[in-house]
CSV table of C-alpha atoms in Angstrom, one decimal:
chain,number,residue,atom,x,y,z
A,93,MET,CA,15.1,-63.9,-23.4
A,94,ILE,CA,16.5,-66.1,-26.1
A,95,ALA,CA,13.7,-65.1,-28.4
A,96,ARG,CA,14.2,-61.4,-27.7
A,97,LEU,CA,17.9,-61.8,-28.4
A,98,ALA,CA,17.3,-63.7,-31.6
A,99,SER,CA,14.8,-61.0,-32.7
A,100,GLY,CA,17.4,-58.3,-31.8
A,101,LEU,CA,20.1,-60.0,-33.8
A,102,ALA,CA,17.8,-60.3,-36.8
A,103,LEU,CA,17.0,-56.6,-36.6
A,104,VAL,CA,20.7,-55.7,-36.5
A,105,ALA,CA,21.3,-58.0,-39.5
A,106,ALA,CA,18.5,-56.3,-41.4
A,107,LEU,CA,19.7,-52.9,-40.6
A,108,PHE,CA,23.2,-53.6,-41.7
A,109,ALA,CA,22.4,-55.7,-44.8
A,110,PRO,CA,22.3,-52.6,-47.1
A,111,GLN,CA,25.6,-51.4,-45.8
A,112,ILE,CA,27.2,-54.8,-46.3
A,113,ALA,CA,25.9,-54.8,-49.9
A,114,GLN,CA,27.2,-51.3,-50.5
A,115,ALA,CA,30.6,-52.4,-49.1
A,116,GLN,CA,31.2,-54.7,-52.1
A,117,GLU,CA,34.2,-53.1,-53.9
A,118,LYS,CA,34.0,-53.4,-57.6
A,119,MET,CA,37.0,-54.9,-59.4
A,120,THR,CA,37.5,-55.5,-63.1
A,121,PHE,CA,40.0,-58.3,-63.8
A,122,LEU,CA,41.4,-58.8,-67.3
A,123,SER,CA,42.0,-62.4,-68.3
A,124,SER,CA,44.9,-63.4,-70.5
A,125,TRP,CA,42.6,-64.8,-73.3
A,126,ARG,CA,39.0,-65.6,-74.2
A,127,ALA,CA,37.3,-67.6,-71.4
A,128,GLN,CA,38.6,-71.2,-71.1
A,129,ALA,CA,39.2,-73.9,-68.5
A,130,GLU,CA,42.6,-72.4,-67.9
A,131,HIS,CA,40.8,-69.6,-66.1
A,132,GLY,CA,38.7,-72.0,-64.1
A,133,GLY,CA,39.7,-70.9,-60.6
A,134,TYR,CA,38.7,-67.3,-61.2
A,135,TYR,CA,35.4,-68.2,-62.8
A,136,GLN,CA,34.6,-70.6,-60.0
A,137,ALA,CA,35.3,-67.9,-57.4
A,138,VAL,CA,32.8,-65.7,-59.3
A,139,ALA,CA,30.2,-68.4,-59.8
A,140,LYS,CA,30.2,-69.5,-56.2
A,141,GLY,CA,30.4,-66.1,-54.6
A,142,MET,CA,33.8,-66.5,-53.1
A,143,TYR,CA,34.9,-63.0,-54.0
A,144,ARG,CA,31.7,-61.5,-52.7
A,145,ALA,CA,32.0,-63.4,-49.5
A,146,CYS,CA,35.1,-61.3,-48.6
A,147,GLY,CA,33.9,-58.0,-50.1
A,148,LEU,CA,34.7,-57.9,-53.8
A,149,ASP,CA,32.4,-57.6,-56.8
A,150,VAL,CA,34.7,-59.0,-59.4
A,151,THR,CA,34.0,-58.8,-63.1
A,152,ILE,CA,36.2,-60.9,-65.4
A,153,ARG,CA,36.9,-59.1,-68.7
A,154,MET,CA,38.1,-61.4,-71.4
A,155,GLY,CA,41.4,-60.8,-73.2
A,156,GLY,CA,42.0,-62.0,-76.7
A,157,PRO,CA,43.7,-61.2,-80.0
A,158,GLY,CA,44.7,-57.5,-80.1
A,159,THR,CA,44.2,-56.9,-76.4
A,160,ASP,CA,47.1,-54.9,-74.9
A,161,ALA,CA,46.7,-55.9,-71.3
A,162,LYS,CA,49.7,-54.0,-70.0
A,163,ALA,CA,48.4,-50.7,-71.6
A,164,LEU,CA,44.9,-51.3,-70.2
A,165,LEU,CA,46.4,-51.8,-66.7
A,166,ALA,CA,48.7,-48.9,-66.9
A,167,GLY,CA,45.9,-46.7,-68.2
A,168,GLY,CA,43.5,-47.6,-65.4
A,169,ALA,CA,41.0,-49.3,-67.7
A,170,VAL,CA,41.2,-52.4,-65.6
A,171,ASP,CA,42.1,-53.0,-61.9
A,172,GLY,CA,44.1,-56.1,-62.4
A,173,MET,CA,45.4,-58.4,-65.2
A,174,MET,CA,46.3,-62.0,-65.6
A,175,GLY,CA,49.9,-62.3,-66.7
A,176,SER,CA,50.9,-65.3,-68.8
A,177,PHE,CA,54.6,-65.1,-68.0
A,178,THR,CA,57.0,-64.0,-65.3
A,179,ASP,CA,58.2,-61.5,-67.9
A,180,ASP,CA,54.8,-59.6,-67.8
A,181,PRO,CA,55.4,-57.8,-64.4
A,182,PHE,CA,59.1,-57.5,-65.3
A,183,ARG,CA,58.2,-55.6,-68.5
A,184,LEU,CA,55.6,-53.4,-66.8
A,185,ASN,CA,58.2,-52.2,-64.2
A,186,GLU,CA,60.9,-52.0,-66.8
A,187,ALA,CA,58.6,-49.6,-68.8
A,188,GLY,CA,58.2,-47.4,-65.7
A,189,PHE,CA,54.8,-48.6,-64.4
A,190,ALA,CA,55.0,-50.0,-60.9
A,191,ALA,CA,53.0,-53.3,-60.7
A,192,GLN,CA,53.4,-56.6,-58.9
A,193,ALA,CA,52.3,-60.2,-59.3
A,194,VAL,CA,50.5,-61.3,-56.1
A,195,MET,CA,50.2,-65.0,-56.8
A,196,ALA,CA,50.9,-67.6,-59.5
A,197,SER,CA,47.9,-69.8,-60.3
A,198,PHE,CA,50.1,-71.7,-62.7
A,199,GLN,CA,53.4,-72.9,-61.3
A,200,LYS,CA,54.7,-73.3,-64.9
A,201,THR,CA,53.6,-72.1,-68.3
A,202,PRO,CA,51.4,-74.5,-70.3
A,203,GLN,CA,53.0,-72.9,-73.4
A,204,ILE,CA,54.1,-75.3,-76.2
A,205,LEU,CA,55.4,-75.4,-79.7
A,206,MET,CA,53.8,-78.1,-81.7
A,207,THR,CA,54.3,-79.7,-85.1
A,208,HIS,CA,53.2,-82.7,-87.1
A,209,PRO,CA,54.6,-86.2,-86.3
A,210,GLY,CA,57.1,-87.8,-88.7
A,211,ASN,CA,58.4,-84.6,-90.3
A,212,GLY,CA,61.9,-84.9,-88.9
A,213,ILE,CA,61.5,-82.4,-86.1
A,214,GLU,CA,62.4,-84.5,-83.0
A,215,LYS,CA,63.9,-81.8,-80.7
A,216,LEU,CA,63.7,-78.0,-80.4
A,217,GLU,CA,67.0,-77.5,-82.1
A,218,ASP,CA,65.5,-79.1,-85.3
A,219,MET,CA,63.2,-76.0,-85.5
A,220,LYS,CA,66.1,-73.6,-86.1
A,221,GLY,CA,65.7,-71.8,-89.4
A,222,ARG,CA,62.1,-73.1,-89.9
A,223,PRO,CA,59.0,-70.9,-90.0
A,224,ILE,CA,57.2,-70.8,-86.7
A,225,MET,CA,53.7,-69.3,-86.1
A,226,ILE,CA,53.5,-67.2,-82.9
A,227,GLY,CA,51.2,-64.5,-81.6
A,228,GLN,CA,52.2,-60.8,-81.3
A,229,SER,CA,52.6,-60.9,-77.5
A,230,SER,CA,54.9,-63.9,-77.7
A,231,ARG,CA,57.5,-61.8,-79.4
A,232,THR,CA,58.3,-60.2,-76.1
A,233,THR,CA,58.0,-63.2,-73.8
A,234,PHE,CA,59.1,-66.7,-74.7
A,235,TRP,CA,60.4,-65.8,-78.2
A,236,PRO,CA,63.4,-63.8,-77.0
A,237,PHE,CA,64.3,-66.7,-74.8
A,238,LEU,CA,64.2,-69.1,-77.8
A,239,ARG,CA,66.2,-66.7,-79.8
A,240,ALA,CA,68.9,-66.3,-77.2
A,241,ARG,CA,69.0,-69.9,-75.9
A,242,TYR,CA,68.4,-71.9,-79.1
A,243,GLY,CA,69.6,-69.6,-81.8
A,244,PHE,CA,66.2,-68.9,-83.4
A,245,THR,CA,65.9,-65.7,-85.5
A,246,ASP,CA,63.1,-63.2,-86.1
A,247,ALA,CA,63.2,-64.2,-89.8
A,248,GLN,CA,61.5,-67.5,-88.7
A,249,ILE,CA,58.4,-65.6,-87.3
A,250,ARG,CA,55.1,-66.1,-89.0
A,251,ALA,CA,51.9,-64.6,-87.8
A,252,TYR,CA,49.6,-66.9,-85.8
A,253,ASN,CA,45.9,-66.1,-86.4
A,254,PHE,CA,44.8,-68.6,-83.7
A,255,GLN,CA,43.1,-70.8,-86.3
A,256,MET,CA,44.1,-74.4,-86.9
A,257,GLY,CA,43.7,-74.4,-90.6
A,258,PRO,CA,47.1,-73.2,-91.7
A,259,TRP,CA,48.8,-75.7,-89.4
A,260,LEU,CA,46.7,-78.6,-90.5
A,261,VAL,CA,47.4,-78.2,-94.2
A,262,ASP,CA,51.2,-77.8,-93.8
A,263,LYS,CA,52.9,-80.9,-92.5
A,264,MET,CA,56.0,-78.9,-91.8
A,265,ALA,CA,54.2,-76.2,-89.9
A,266,ILE,CA,55.2,-75.3,-86.3
A,267,GLN,CA,53.0,-73.1,-84.1
A,268,GLN,CA,52.6,-72.0,-80.5
A,269,GLY,CA,49.8,-73.3,-78.3
A,270,PHE,CA,48.8,-74.5,-74.8
A,271,ILE,CA,49.2,-78.1,-73.8
A,272,SER,CA,45.6,-77.9,-72.6
A,273,SER,CA,44.1,-76.5,-75.8
A,274,GLU,CA,45.5,-76.7,-79.3
A,275,PRO,CA,46.5,-80.4,-79.2
A,276,PHE,CA,43.0,-81.4,-78.2
A,277,LYS,CA,41.5,-79.4,-81.1
A,278,VAL,CA,43.7,-81.0,-83.8
A,279,ARG,CA,43.2,-84.4,-82.3
A,280,THR,CA,39.4,-84.1,-82.3
A,281,GLU,CA,39.0,-82.1,-85.5
A,282,ALA,CA,41.5,-83.8,-87.7
A,283,ASN,CA,42.6,-87.0,-85.9
A,284,VAL,CA,46.2,-85.7,-85.7
A,285,GLU,CA,48.3,-86.4,-82.6
A,286,PRO,CA,50.8,-83.5,-82.7
A,287,THR,CA,54.3,-83.6,-81.4
A,288,VAL,CA,54.5,-81.1,-78.6
A,289,PHE,CA,57.4,-79.3,-76.9
A,290,MET,CA,56.7,-77.9,-73.4
A,291,LEU,CA,58.7,-74.8,-73.0
A,292,SER,CA,58.8,-75.3,-69.2
A,293,ASP,CA,60.7,-78.5,-69.8
A,294,LEU,CA,63.2,-76.7,-72.1
A,295,GLY,CA,64.5,-74.0,-69.9
A,296,TYR,CA,61.8,-71.4,-69.9
A,297,LEU,CA,61.0,-71.5,-66.1
A,298,SER,CA,58.2,-69.0,-66.0
A,299,TYR,CA,55.2,-68.7,-63.7
A,300,SER,CA,51.8,-68.2,-65.5
A,301,SER,CA,48.3,-67.1,-64.8
A,302,MET,CA,49.6,-64.4,-62.4
A,303,PRO,CA,47.2,-61.8,-61.1
A,304,ILE,CA,49.1,-58.5,-61.4
A,305,PHE,CA,47.9,-55.2,-59.8
A,306,PRO,CA,49.4,-51.7,-59.7
A,307,THR,CA,51.8,-51.3,-56.7
A,308,LYS,CA,49.8,-48.3,-55.7
A,309,THR,CA,46.6,-50.4,-55.4
A,310,ILE,CA,48.4,-53.1,-53.4
A,311,ARG,CA,49.7,-50.5,-50.9
A,312,GLU,CA,46.4,-48.7,-50.6
A,313,LYS,CA,44.0,-51.7,-50.6
A,314,PRO,CA,45.8,-54.7,-49.1
A,315,ARG,CA,42.6,-56.2,-47.7
A,316,ALA,CA,41.0,-56.2,-51.2
A,317,ILE,CA,44.1,-57.9,-52.7
A,318,GLN,CA,44.1,-60.5,-49.9
A,319,CYS,CA,40.4,-61.1,-50.6
A,320,PHE,CA,41.1,-61.6,-54.3
A,321,VAL,CA,44.1,-64.0,-53.6
A,322,ASP,CA,42.3,-66.1,-51.0
A,323,ALA,CA,39.1,-66.4,-53.0
A,324,THR,CA,41.1,-67.3,-56.2
A,325,ILE,CA,42.9,-70.0,-54.3
A,326,GLU,CA,39.6,-71.4,-53.0
A,327,GLY,CA,38.2,-71.1,-56.5
A,328,TRP,CA,41.0,-73.4,-57.9
A,329,ILE,CA,40.6,-75.9,-55.2
A,330,ASP,CA,36.8,-76.1,-55.7
A,331,PHE,CA,37.1,-76.0,-59.5
A,332,PHE,CA,39.1,-79.3,-59.5
A,333,ARG,CA,36.5,-80.9,-57.3
A,334,ASP,CA,33.5,-79.9,-59.4
A,335,PRO,CA,34.1,-77.5,-62.4
A,336,SER,CA,30.5,-77.3,-63.4
A,337,PRO,CA,29.7,-73.8,-61.8
A,338,ALA,CA,32.7,-72.2,-63.6
A,339,ALA,CA,32.0,-74.1,-66.8
A,340,VAL,CA,28.6,-72.5,-67.1
A,341,LEU,CA,30.2,-69.0,-67.0
A,342,ILE,CA,33.1,-70.0,-69.2
A,343,LYS,CA,30.8,-71.3,-71.9
A,344,ARG,CA,28.5,-68.3,-71.6
A,345,ASP,CA,31.4,-65.9,-72.2
A,346,ASN,CA,33.1,-68.1,-74.9
A,347,PRO,CA,30.7,-70.6,-76.6
A,348,ASP,CA,33.6,-72.2,-78.4
A,349,ASN,CA,34.2,-74.2,-75.3
A,350,SER,CA,32.7,-77.7,-75.1
A,351,ASP,CA,32.4,-80.0,-72.1
A,352,ALA,CA,35.0,-82.3,-73.7
A,353,LEU,CA,37.5,-79.5,-74.2
A,354,ILE,CA,37.0,-78.3,-70.6
A,355,ALA,CA,37.4,-81.8,-69.3
A,356,ASP,CA,40.6,-82.4,-71.4
A,357,ALA,CA,42.1,-79.1,-70.2
A,358,ILE,CA,41.5,-80.0,-66.6
A,359,ASP,CA,43.1,-83.4,-67.2
A,360,LYS,CA,46.2,-81.8,-68.8
A,361,MET,CA,46.5,-79.2,-66.0
A,362,LYS,CA,46.6,-82.1,-63.5
A,363,LYS,CA,48.8,-84.4,-65.6
A,364,TYR,CA,51.5,-81.8,-66.3
A,365,GLY,CA,51.5,-80.2,-62.8
A,366,ILE,CA,50.4,-76.8,-64.0
A,367,VAL,CA,48.7,-75.8,-60.8
A,368,GLU,CA,50.0,-78.2,-58.2
A,369,THR,CA,53.7,-78.8,-57.7
A,370,GLU,CA,56.1,-79.6,-54.8
A,371,ASP,CA,56.0,-75.9,-53.9
A,372,THR,CA,52.2,-75.8,-53.6
A,373,LYS,CA,52.2,-78.9,-51.5
A,374,ARG,CA,54.4,-77.1,-49.0
A,375,MET,CA,53.0,-73.5,-49.3
A,376,GLY,CA,49.6,-73.8,-50.9
A,377,ILE,CA,48.0,-73.0,-54.3
A,378,GLY,CA,49.3,-69.8,-55.9
A,379,ALA,CA,52.8,-70.2,-54.3
A,380,MET,CA,55.7,-68.1,-55.5
A,381,THR,CA,59.3,-67.9,-54.3
A,382,GLU,CA,61.9,-65.2,-54.6
A,383,ALA,CA,64.3,-67.9,-55.9
A,384,ARG,CA,62.1,-68.6,-58.9
A,385,PHE,CA,61.9,-64.9,-59.8
A,386,ARG,CA,65.6,-64.4,-59.3
A,387,GLY,CA,66.4,-67.5,-61.4
A,388,HIS,CA,64.1,-66.3,-64.3
A,389,PHE,CA,65.6,-62.8,-64.2
A,390,GLU,CA,69.2,-64.1,-64.2
A,391,MET,CA,68.5,-66.5,-67.1
A,392,MET,CA,67.0,-63.7,-69.2
A,393,ARG,CA,69.6,-61.2,-68.1
A,394,ASP,CA,72.4,-63.6,-69.1
A,395,GLU,CA,70.8,-63.8,-72.5
A,396,GLY,CA,70.9,-60.0,-72.8
A,397,LEU,CA,67.2,-59.5,-72.4
A,398,TYR,CA,67.3,-57.4,-69.2
A,399,LYS,CA,69.8,-54.8,-68.0
A,400,PRO,CA,71.9,-56.1,-65.0
A,401,ASP,CA,70.7,-53.3,-62.7
A,402,PHE,CA,67.0,-54.0,-63.3
A,403,ASP,CA,65.2,-54.2,-60.0
A,404,TRP,CA,63.5,-57.6,-60.4
A,405,ARG,CA,62.2,-57.6,-56.8
A,406,SER,CA,59.9,-54.8,-57.7
A,407,ALA,CA,57.8,-57.1,-59.9
A,408,PHE,CA,56.2,-59.3,-57.2
A,409,THR,CA,55.2,-59.5,-53.6
A,410,LEU,CA,54.9,-62.5,-51.3
A,411,ASP,CA,52.8,-60.8,-48.7
A,412,PHE,CA,49.5,-62.5,-49.7
A,413,ILE,CA,50.6,-66.1,-50.4
A,414,ASN,CA,52.6,-69.0,-49.1
A,415,LYS,CA,50.2,-69.4,-46.2
A,416,ARG,CA,49.4,-73.1,-46.8
A,417,ARG,CA,45.8,-72.2,-47.8
A,418,GLY,CA,43.9,-75.3,-48.9
A,419,LEU,CA,46.4,-77.8,-47.6
């Protein structure tokens, strides 16, 4: 009887295997930049089949210089995008495209400004009036905050080409970066220990690495979105245990990564509490709160960057997170 039952179950599994394979829903997810350790949780979920296990066939499409992620999402060229700032879903909705952040892999932005040591720049206020190299997308995210809160002006903006050369040759240079990336590069390539200013410590209280999907998709495919969120959470937990599966894919997509750079980025994400904070200890990886969104909106509104009647609640949903996954 047991043998016949086992044989019957095997037959059922064989019969349904093709249907299960066909049930994999394809999803293209646009990252915020070229592949790097800061995308580790997503790549780990791909590498170890975590998305596939709950029904998604996820392809990570790399972002990078010149990529207009919001336009690609609004135009339907990608199914979801990785937002670097709380302002990203705000700006999408402000522009008339309904989209929502569904989790926050990073509880605070790793964004920094950095300069050379010993050049008289000891605090952010010392940068007022000095040239600062920033990327194009930064002009609509953290730069308006710096302009409003610290008195910076657009006349200070210089183009950042994401190369270290211009910064290295100018001892007065200031440029943007990630705490987990650019400081390592100048430390290893030029033996310079930069002075860094974490924007999250200076009033820019933004989430980061936020999966953002069209509101229409969220309403029509909640199971797919829950699958993506849950698998990404598991991906981050597993990545910090053993990053090697994700590292293989990250280095394949972006050979500029080295094992040392990936290891240093992981160390910085842990040291600076980028992924894990008091909120995640209570609610799980990817946690978000209405209070954080409201606080960010009010801060930016008070600086004149959003209209008072902007519906900030339209830019996120808590339906898929705060379930203590991984605790």
